Amino acid sequence: MSAVISKSASTSGIETNSGLSAGHTFQVSLLEQILRPMQAGQRLRVLDLGEPHGATVDFFSGHPVRLAIASALPDLVRLDKELDDADLEQCLETLLPASLAEGSQVVLAWDAFNYLTTPVLTALMSRLATLLPRGALMHALLAYGVRDVPERPGALVIDSWQTLRTLPTGNMATRQSPGYATGQLQRMMPDFRVIRSTLLQGGVQEFLIRR
């Protein structure tokens, strides 16, 4: 693996989501499909939208990977949905500069979709559309059929080809899940297509999205 690049940027009757709460381990059947070329020795450029975590860095170590860590999720969550399109575009160019993200073949979005308003999510996908080559793949998780999610995006790490783990955070607060349906997501990212999704344990839907 080449050197890690880290950019610090500034319903009633439905249960609270447990799959994305701290301390859980769950199987992800689509992650391995995205990373399969790496198993065959093909070099991949991977963009991690989250924070740097030792377990994920260790997972990629020893493989032919250029891992770029954007540390963008906290700032994305704080973006004001009332910003106009031009201001959102400028913010996304700062959070995801071409020097960091351009040419990435795989994007790890983690649980970002649970925390972004429609304008911000649309702006994010528009920015990625300018940076990613055709055929690039994104892996994302979305709360499904649950009322609440943890208050902030989880600290998720890769333990194995098919296993993700949420790290303890000490924060038990929750917020309402946006409850995006697949059709809604598709309309927010016209330059991308959801090609597969699967429902995991704990009310988590896993998505495989292609540029």
CSV table of N, CA and C in Angstrom, one decimal, residues 47 89 92-94 96-99 101-104 107 122-134 136 191-192 211:
chain,number,residue,atom,x,y,z
A,47,LEU,N,-10.7,5.8,-2.1
A,47,LEU,CA,-11.0,7.0,-1.4
A,47,LEU,C,-11.9,6.7,-0.2
A,89,GLU,N,-20.9,23.7,-4.0
A,89,GLU,CA,-19.9,23.3,-4.9
A,89,GLU,C,-18.5,23.7,-4.4
A,92,LEU,N,-17.5,21.6,-1.4
A,92,LEU,CA,-17.1,20.2,-1.8
A,92,LEU,C,-15.8,20.2,-2.5
A,93,GLU,N,-15.4,21.2,-3.2
A,93,GLU,CA,-14.1,21.3,-3.9
A,93,GLU,C,-13.0,21.4,-2.8
A,94,THR,N,-13.3,22.1,-1.7
A,94,THR,CA,-12.4,22.2,-0.6
A,94,THR,C,-12.2,20.9,0.2
A,96,LEU,N,-13.0,17.8,-0.9
A,96,LEU,CA,-12.5,16.7,-1.8
A,96,LEU,C,-11.7,17.3,-3.0
A,97,PRO,N,-10.5,17.8,-2.7
A,97,PRO,CA,-9.7,18.4,-3.8
A,97,PRO,C,-9.2,17.3,-4.8
A,98,ALA,N,-9.0,17.7,-6.0
A,98,ALA,CA,-8.6,16.8,-7.0
A,98,ALA,C,-7.3,16.1,-6.7
A,99,SER,N,-6.4,16.8,-6.0
A,99,SER,CA,-5.1,16.2,-5.6
A,99,SER,C,-5.3,15.0,-4.7
A,101,ALA,N,-8.5,13.1,-4.4
A,101,ALA,CA,-9.5,12.2,-4.8
A,101,ALA,C,-9.6,11.8,-6.3
A,102,GLU,N,-9.0,12.6,-7.2
A,102,GLU,CA,-9.2,12.3,-8.6
A,102,GLU,C,-8.7,11.0,-9.0
A,103,GLY,N,-9.4,10.3,-9.8
A,103,GLY,CA,-9.0,9.0,-10.3
A,103,GLY,C,-9.3,7.8,-9.4
A,104,SER,N,-10.0,8.1,-8.3
A,104,SER,CA,-10.3,7.0,-7.3
A,104,SER,C,-11.2,6.0,-8.0
A,107,VAL,N,-14.8,4.1,-3.7
A,107,VAL,CA,-15.1,5.1,-2.6
A,107,VAL,C,-15.8,4.4,-1.5
A,122,THR,N,-26.7,15.5,-2.9
A,122,THR,CA,-26.6,15.7,-4.3
A,122,THR,C,-25.3,16.4,-4.7
A,123,ALA,N,-24.9,17.4,-3.9
A,123,ALA,CA,-23.6,18.1,-4.2
A,123,ALA,C,-22.4,17.2,-4.1
A,124,LEU,N,-22.5,16.3,-3.0
A,124,LEU,CA,-21.4,15.4,-2.9
A,124,LEU,C,-21.2,14.5,-4.1
A,125,MET,N,-22.4,13.9,-4.5
A,125,MET,CA,-22.3,13.0,-5.7
A,125,MET,C,-21.9,13.7,-7.0
A,126,SER,N,-22.3,15.0,-7.1
A,126,SER,CA,-21.9,15.8,-8.3
A,126,SER,C,-20.4,16.0,-8.3
A,127,ARG,N,-19.9,16.3,-7.1
A,127,ARG,CA,-18.4,16.5,-7.0
A,127,ARG,C,-17.7,15.2,-7.3
A,128,LEU,N,-18.2,14.1,-6.8
A,128,LEU,CA,-17.5,12.8,-7.1
A,128,LEU,C,-17.6,12.4,-8.5
A,129,ALA,N,-18.7,12.8,-9.2
A,129,ALA,CA,-18.8,12.5,-10.6
A,129,ALA,C,-17.8,13.2,-11.4
A,130,THR,N,-17.3,14.4,-11.0
A,130,THR,CA,-16.2,15.1,-11.7
A,130,THR,C,-14.8,14.5,-11.4
A,131,LEU,N,-14.7,13.7,-10.4
A,131,LEU,CA,-13.4,13.1,-9.9
A,131,LEU,C,-13.2,11.7,-10.3
A,132,LEU,N,-14.3,10.9,-10.4
A,132,LEU,CA,-14.1,9.5,-10.5
A,132,LEU,C,-14.2,9.1,-12.0
A,133,PRO,N,-13.5,8.1,-12.4
A,133,PRO,CA,-13.6,7.5,-13.8
A,133,PRO,C,-14.9,6.7,-13.9
A,134,ARG,N,-15.3,6.6,-15.1
A,134,ARG,CA,-16.5,5.7,-15.4
A,134,ARG,C,-16.2,4.3,-14.9
A,136,ALA,N,-16.1,3.5,-11.7
A,136,ALA,CA,-15.8,3.5,-10.3
A,136,ALA,C,-16.9,3.0,-9.5
A,191,ASP,N,-25.6,10.9,-12.0
A,191,ASP,CA,-24.4,10.4,-12.6
A,191,ASP,C,-24.0,9.0,-12.1
A,192,PHE,N,-24.7,8.5,-11.2
A,192,PHE,CA,-24.4,7.2,-10.6
A,192,PHE,C,-25.6,6.3,-10.7
A,211,ARG,N,-20.3,4.5,-10.9
A,211,ARG,CA,-20.2,5.8,-11.6
A,211,ARG,C,-20.5,5.5,-13.1
